[in-house]
Coordinates of C-alpha atoms in Angstrom, one line a residue:
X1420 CA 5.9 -11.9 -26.2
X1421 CA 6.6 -11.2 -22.3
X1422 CA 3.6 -9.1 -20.7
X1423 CA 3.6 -5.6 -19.3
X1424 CA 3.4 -6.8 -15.4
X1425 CA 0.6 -4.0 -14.4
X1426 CA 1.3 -5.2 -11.1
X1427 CA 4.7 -6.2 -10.0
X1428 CA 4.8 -9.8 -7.6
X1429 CA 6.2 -7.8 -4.9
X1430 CA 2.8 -5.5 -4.8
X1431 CA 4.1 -2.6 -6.5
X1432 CA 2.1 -0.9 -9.1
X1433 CA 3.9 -0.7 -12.5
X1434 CA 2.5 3.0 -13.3
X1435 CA 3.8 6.2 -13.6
X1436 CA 2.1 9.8 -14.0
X1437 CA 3.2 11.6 -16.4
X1438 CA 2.3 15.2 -18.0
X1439 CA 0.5 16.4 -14.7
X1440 CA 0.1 19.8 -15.6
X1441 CA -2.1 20.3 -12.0
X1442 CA 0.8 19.7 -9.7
X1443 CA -0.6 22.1 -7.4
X1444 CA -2.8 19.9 -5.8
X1445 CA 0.1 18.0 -4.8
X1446 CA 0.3 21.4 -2.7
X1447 CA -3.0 21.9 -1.0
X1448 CA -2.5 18.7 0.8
X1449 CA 1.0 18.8 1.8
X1450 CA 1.0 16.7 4.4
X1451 CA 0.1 13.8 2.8
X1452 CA 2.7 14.7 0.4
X1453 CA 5.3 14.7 2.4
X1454 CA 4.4 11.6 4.2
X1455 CA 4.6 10.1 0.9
X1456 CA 7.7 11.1 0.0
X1457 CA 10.8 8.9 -0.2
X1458 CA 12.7 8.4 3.1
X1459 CA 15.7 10.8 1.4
X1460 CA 13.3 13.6 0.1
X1461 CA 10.8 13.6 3.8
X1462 CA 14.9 14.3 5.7
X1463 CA 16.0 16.6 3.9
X1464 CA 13.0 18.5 4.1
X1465 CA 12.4 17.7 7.9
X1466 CA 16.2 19.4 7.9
X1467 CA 15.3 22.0 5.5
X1468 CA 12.1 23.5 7.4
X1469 CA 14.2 23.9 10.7
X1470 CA 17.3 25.2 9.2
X1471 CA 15.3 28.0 6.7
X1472 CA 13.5 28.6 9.3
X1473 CA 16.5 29.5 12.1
X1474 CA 18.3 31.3 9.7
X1475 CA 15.4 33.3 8.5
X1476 CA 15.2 34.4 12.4
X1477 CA 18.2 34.8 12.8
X1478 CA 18.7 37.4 9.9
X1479 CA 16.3 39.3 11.7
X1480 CA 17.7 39.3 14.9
X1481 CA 21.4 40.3 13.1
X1482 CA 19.2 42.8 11.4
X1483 CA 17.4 44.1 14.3
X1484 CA 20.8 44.6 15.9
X1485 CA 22.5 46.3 13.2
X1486 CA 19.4 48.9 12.0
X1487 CA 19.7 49.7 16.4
X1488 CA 23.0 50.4 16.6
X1489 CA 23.9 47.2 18.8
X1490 CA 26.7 46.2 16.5
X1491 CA 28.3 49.5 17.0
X1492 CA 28.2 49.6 20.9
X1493 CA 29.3 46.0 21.8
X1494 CA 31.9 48.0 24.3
X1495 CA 29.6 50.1 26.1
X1496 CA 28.4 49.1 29.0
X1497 CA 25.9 51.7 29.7
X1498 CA 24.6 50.7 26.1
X1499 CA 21.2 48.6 26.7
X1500 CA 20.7 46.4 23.5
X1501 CA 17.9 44.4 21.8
X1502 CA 19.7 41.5 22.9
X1503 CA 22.4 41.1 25.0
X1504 CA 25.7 39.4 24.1
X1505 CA 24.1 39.4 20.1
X1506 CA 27.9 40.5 18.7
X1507 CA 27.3 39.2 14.7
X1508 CA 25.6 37.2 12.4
X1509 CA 26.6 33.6 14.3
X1510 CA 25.6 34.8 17.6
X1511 CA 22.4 36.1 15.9
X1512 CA 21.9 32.7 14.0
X1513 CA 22.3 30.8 17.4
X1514 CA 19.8 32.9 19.5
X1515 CA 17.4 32.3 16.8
X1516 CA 18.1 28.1 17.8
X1517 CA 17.9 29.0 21.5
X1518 CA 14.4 30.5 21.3
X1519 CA 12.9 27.9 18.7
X1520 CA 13.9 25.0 20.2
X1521 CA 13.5 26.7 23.8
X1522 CA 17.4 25.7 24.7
X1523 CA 17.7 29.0 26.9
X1524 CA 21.4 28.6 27.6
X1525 CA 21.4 31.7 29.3
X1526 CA 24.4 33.9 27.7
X1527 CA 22.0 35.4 25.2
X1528 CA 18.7 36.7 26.7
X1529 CA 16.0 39.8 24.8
X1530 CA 15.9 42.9 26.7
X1531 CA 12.5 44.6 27.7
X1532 CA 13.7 47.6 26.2
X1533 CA 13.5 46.6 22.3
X1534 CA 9.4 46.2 21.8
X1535 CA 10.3 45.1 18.1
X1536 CA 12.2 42.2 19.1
X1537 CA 9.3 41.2 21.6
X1538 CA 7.2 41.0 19.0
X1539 CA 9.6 38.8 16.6
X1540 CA 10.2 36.7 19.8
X1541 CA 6.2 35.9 19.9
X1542 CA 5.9 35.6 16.1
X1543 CA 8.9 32.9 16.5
X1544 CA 7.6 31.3 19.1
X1545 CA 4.4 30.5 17.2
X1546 CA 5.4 30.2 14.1
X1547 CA 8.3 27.7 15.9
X1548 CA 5.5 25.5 17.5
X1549 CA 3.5 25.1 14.1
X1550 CA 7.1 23.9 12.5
X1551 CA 7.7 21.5 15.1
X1552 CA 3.6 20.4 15.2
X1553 CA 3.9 20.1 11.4
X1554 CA 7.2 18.4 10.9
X1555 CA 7.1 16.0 13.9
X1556 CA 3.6 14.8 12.9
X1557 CA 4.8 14.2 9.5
X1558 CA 7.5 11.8 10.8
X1559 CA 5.4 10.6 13.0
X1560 CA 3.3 9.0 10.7
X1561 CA 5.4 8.3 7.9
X1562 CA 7.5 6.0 11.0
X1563 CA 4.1 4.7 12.1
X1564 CA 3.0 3.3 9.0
X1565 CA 2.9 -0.4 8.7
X1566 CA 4.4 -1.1 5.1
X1567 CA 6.6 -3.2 6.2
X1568 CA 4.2 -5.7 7.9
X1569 CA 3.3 -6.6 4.5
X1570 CA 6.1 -8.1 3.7
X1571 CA 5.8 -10.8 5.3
X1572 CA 2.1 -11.5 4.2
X1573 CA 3.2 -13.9 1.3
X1574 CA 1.3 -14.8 -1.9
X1575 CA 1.7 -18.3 -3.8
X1576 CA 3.8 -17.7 -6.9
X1577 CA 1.4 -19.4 -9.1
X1578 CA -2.5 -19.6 -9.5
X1579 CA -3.8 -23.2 -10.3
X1580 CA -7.1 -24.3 -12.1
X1581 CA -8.4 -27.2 -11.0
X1582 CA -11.9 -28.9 -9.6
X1583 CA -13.4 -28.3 -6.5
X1584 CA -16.3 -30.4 -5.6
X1585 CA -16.6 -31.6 -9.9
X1586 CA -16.4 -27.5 -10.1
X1587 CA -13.3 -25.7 -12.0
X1588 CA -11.9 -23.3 -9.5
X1589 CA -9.3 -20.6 -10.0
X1590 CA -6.9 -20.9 -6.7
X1591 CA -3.8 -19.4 -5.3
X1592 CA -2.5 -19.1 -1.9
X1593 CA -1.6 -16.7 1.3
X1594 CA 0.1 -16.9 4.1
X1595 CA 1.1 -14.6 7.0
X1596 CA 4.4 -15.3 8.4
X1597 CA 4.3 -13.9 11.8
X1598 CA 3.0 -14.9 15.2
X1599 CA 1.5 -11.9 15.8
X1600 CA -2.2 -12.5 13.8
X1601 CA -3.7 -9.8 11.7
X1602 CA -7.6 -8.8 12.6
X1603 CA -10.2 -8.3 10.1
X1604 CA -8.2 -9.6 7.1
X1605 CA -10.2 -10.1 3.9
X1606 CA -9.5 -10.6 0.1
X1607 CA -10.2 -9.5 -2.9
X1608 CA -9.2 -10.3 -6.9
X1609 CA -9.0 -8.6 -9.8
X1610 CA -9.2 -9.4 -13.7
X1611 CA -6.6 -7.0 -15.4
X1612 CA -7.3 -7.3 -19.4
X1613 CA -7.9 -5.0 -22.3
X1614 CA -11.0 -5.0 -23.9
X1615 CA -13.2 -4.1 -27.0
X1616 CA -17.0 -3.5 -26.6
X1617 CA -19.9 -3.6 -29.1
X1618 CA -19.7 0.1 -29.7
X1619 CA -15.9 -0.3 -30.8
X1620 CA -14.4 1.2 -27.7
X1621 CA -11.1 0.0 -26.7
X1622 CA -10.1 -0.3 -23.1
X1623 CA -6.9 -0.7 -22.0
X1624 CA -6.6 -2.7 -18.5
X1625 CA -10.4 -3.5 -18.1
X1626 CA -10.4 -4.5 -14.2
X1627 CA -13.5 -6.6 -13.4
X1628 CA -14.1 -8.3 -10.2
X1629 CA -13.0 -11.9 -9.1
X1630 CA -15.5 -13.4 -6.8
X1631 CA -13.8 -14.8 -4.0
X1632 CA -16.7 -14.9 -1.4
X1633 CA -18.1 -11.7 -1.3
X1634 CA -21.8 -12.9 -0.9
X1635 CA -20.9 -15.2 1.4
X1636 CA -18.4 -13.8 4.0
X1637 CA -15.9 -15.8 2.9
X1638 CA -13.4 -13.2 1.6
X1639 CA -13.2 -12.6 5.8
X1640 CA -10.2 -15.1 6.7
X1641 CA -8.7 -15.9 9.7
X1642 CA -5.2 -15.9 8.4
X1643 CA -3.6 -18.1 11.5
X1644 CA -2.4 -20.7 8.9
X1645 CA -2.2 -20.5 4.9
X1646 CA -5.0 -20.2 3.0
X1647 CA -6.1 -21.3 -0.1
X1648 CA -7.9 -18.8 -2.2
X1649 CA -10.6 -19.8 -4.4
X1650 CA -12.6 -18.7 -7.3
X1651 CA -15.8 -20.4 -8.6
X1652 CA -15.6 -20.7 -12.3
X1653 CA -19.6 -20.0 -13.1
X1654 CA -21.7 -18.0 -15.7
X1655 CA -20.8 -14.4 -13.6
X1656 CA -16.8 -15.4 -13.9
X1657 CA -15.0 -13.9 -16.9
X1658 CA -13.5 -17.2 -17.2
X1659 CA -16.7 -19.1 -18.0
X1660 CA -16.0 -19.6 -21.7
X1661 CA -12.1 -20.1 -21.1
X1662 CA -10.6 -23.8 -22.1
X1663 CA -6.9 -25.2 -21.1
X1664 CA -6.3 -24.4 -24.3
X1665 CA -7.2 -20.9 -24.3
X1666 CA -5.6 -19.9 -21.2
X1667 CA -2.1 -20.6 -23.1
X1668 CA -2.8 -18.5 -25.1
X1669 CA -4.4 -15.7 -23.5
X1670 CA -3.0 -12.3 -22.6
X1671 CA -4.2 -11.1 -18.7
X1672 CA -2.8 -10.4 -15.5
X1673 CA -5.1 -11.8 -12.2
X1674 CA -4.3 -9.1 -9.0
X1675 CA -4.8 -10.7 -5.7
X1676 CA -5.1 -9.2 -2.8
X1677 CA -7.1 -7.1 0.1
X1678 CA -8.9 -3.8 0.2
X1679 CA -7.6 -1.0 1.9
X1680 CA -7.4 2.7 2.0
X1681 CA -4.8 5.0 0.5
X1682 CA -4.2 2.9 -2.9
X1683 CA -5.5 3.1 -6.4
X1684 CA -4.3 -0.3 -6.9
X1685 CA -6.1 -3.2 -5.8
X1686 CA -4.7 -3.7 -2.7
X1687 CA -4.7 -5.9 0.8
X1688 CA -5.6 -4.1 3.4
X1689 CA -5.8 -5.6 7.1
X1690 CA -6.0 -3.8 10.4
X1691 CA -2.5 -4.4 13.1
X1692 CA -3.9 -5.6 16.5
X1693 CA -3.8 -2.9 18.8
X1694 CA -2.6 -0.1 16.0
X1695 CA -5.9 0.5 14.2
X1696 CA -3.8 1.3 11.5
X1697 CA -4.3 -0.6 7.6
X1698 CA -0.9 -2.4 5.8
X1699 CA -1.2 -3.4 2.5
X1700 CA 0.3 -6.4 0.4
X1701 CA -1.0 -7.8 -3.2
X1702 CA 0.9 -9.2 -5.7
X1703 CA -0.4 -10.5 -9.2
X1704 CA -0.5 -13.5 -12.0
X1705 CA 0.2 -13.8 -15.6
X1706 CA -1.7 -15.9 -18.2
X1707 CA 1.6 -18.2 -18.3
X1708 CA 1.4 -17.9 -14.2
X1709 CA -1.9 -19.8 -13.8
X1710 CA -1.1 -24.0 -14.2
X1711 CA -4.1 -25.4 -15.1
X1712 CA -4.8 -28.8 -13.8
X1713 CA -2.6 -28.2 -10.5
X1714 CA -3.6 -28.4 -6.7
X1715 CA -1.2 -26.9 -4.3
X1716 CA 0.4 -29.4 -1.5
X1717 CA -0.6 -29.2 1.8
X1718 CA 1.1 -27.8 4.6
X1719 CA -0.5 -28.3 7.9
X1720 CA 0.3 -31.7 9.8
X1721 CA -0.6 -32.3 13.5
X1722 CA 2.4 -32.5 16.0
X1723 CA 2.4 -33.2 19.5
X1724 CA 0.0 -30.5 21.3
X1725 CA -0.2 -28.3 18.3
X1726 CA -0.2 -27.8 14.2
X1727 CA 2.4 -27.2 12.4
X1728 CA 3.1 -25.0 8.9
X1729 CA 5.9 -26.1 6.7
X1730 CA 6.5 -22.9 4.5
X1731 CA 8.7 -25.0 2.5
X1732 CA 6.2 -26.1 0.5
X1733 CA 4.6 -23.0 0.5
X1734 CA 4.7 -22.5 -3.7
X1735 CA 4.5 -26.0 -4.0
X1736 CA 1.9 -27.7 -6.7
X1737 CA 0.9 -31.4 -7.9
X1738 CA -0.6 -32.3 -11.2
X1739 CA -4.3 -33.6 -10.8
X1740 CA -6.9 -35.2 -13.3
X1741 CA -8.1 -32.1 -14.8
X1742 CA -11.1 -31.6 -17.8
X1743 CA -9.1 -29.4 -20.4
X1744 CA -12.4 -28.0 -21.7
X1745 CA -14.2 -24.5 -20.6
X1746 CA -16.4 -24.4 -17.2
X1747 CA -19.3 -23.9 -19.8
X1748 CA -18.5 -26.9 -21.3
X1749 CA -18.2 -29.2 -18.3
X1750 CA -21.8 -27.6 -17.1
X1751 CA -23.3 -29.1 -20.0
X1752 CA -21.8 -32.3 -20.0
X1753 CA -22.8 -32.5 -16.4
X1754 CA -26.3 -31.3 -17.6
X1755 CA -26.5 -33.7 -20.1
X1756 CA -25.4 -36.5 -17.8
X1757 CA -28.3 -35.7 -15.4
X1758 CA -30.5 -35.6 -18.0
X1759 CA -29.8 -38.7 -19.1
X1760 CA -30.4 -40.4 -15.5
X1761 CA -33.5 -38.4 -15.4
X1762 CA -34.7 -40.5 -18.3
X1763 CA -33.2 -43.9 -18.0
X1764 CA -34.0 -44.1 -13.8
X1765 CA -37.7 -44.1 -15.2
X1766 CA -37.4 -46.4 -18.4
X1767 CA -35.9 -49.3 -16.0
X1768 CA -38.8 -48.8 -13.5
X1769 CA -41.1 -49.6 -16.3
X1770 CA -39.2 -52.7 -17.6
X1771 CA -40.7 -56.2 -16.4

């Protein structure tokens, strides 16, 4: 049976909302809805809020006119209107884009002798500044944001399971493609599997946490070349009871990647040199994703004056020797085995 992907390989989170009766919070912070809008929705709302907006003015300009009489005296020269040369609605509609956007052609210019239309002009002037303010800040940092860097921060498309120092370790790989080094990356991993507790409780997508270095610092990497990822298999890791054979047949979904801000997922979050600004990349591994008793290939080799990365091998992995049984398991053996050097170092000293 094929797996629900919780999270996609690209990084995307395979959830949708649905029967949010409280969509007005969506409103109360607007801008950040509008920043994440889709590219489509955040134009035609940037061209929305200054086209409403002109032709709201500009009805009242063609409205002042009219309820003054302007519209009726467009031949009379000793006639002073609200606004001069303001013969109709278009006119109207196009003084309304000459004082919002502060054009100032000329041909249309306010009078000083129509106080309502000084006011409008103030009230449009402000209300003109907090569209623009609003609007430009909105694309501003929807253009700023650094989604795109992530896509070239590059996860291994499988996880291995293998030994590290005669100790199982769950591994898979990353890899920044660019010249152009990300600061303060680190890394984080995530269990993704449903659960029952002693109570009878069922929990669907349990998330409990990987250790990947967290104690240590090591979850802080200096991602100038690939990096292998690993997690210790020991009495804290959810995998301490799980054999070769049990993985086949398990049903869970391992999310790597780094924390960041502005994602319920469990994301990868590292800061752009000289932006102060966060991008994000993950992606995630099945049950039938994670090859047990596989190393990945290595890709660094020294060349003249430098190292080089062959990203060809990037996904690459090689079948190692490989204890099929449970982490548990091989830490008894190995207890055992000391054990029994413990005794027999002693029993030999003692022999004539």
């Amino acid at each position: 049976r094929k797996r629900q992907r919780y999270v996609e390989k690209d990084g995307k989170c395979n959830v949708q909302h649905g029967n949010v009766r409280e969509t007005y919070r969506y409103l109360t912070d607007i801008f950040t809805t509008l920043v994440d809008l889709k590219w489509r929705f955040s134009l035609l709302v940037f061209i929305l809020a200054y086209a409403v907006t002109w032709l709201f003015f500009g009805l009242i300009w063609w409205f002042i006119a009219y309820c003054r009489g302007d519209l009726d005296h467009l031949e009379d020269h000793a006639w002073t209107p609200c606004v001069n040369n303001l013969n109709g609605f278009v006119s109207a509609f196009l003084f309304s884009i000459e004082t919002e956007t502060t054009i100032g052609y000329g041909h249309r210019v306010i009078t000083d002798k129509c106080p309502e239309g000084i006011v409008l002009l103030l009230l449009q002037a402000i209300l003109g500044s907090m569209v623009n303010a609003f609007m430009v800040g909105c694309m501003f940092v929807k253009i700023s944001q650094p989604n795109k860097r992530a896509e070239t921060l590059v996860f291994s498309s499988h996880a291995v399971v293998s030994l590290r120092d005669d100790r199982l370790c769950l591994m898979f790989r990353v890899g920044d493609l660019r010249d152009s080094h990300i600061v303060e990356a680190s890394i984080r991993a995530k269990l993704i599997k449903s659960k029952q507790t002693q109570e009878g409780e069922f929990i669907p997508l349990d998330q409990t946490d990987l250790s990947v270095g967290f104690e240590t610092g090591d979850d802080r990497l200096f991602l100038v070349s690939p990096l292998i990822i690993s997690h210790e298999i020991d009495e804290r890791s959810p995998f301490w009871d799980v054999s070769r054979h049990q993985l086949e047949k398990d049903d869970f979904e391992i999310v790597g990647g780094h924390p960041g801000a502005g994602d319920g997922c469990p994301p990868a979050a590292h800061r752009l040199p000289g932006a102060g600004m966060t991008c994000q990349a993950r992606s995630s591994y099945l049950a039938d994703e994670v090859l047990w008793g596989h190393r990945f290939t290595p890709l660094l080799s020294l060349e003249e004056g430098f190292y080089e990365v062959d990203y060809g091998g990037f996904h690459q992995t090689v079948p190692v020797p490989t204890p099929a049984c449970s982490a548990r398991q091989l830490a008894a053996a190995a207890a055992r085995r000391d054990a029994h050097l413990y005794w027999s170092i002693p029993s030999r000293l003692d022999q004539p």
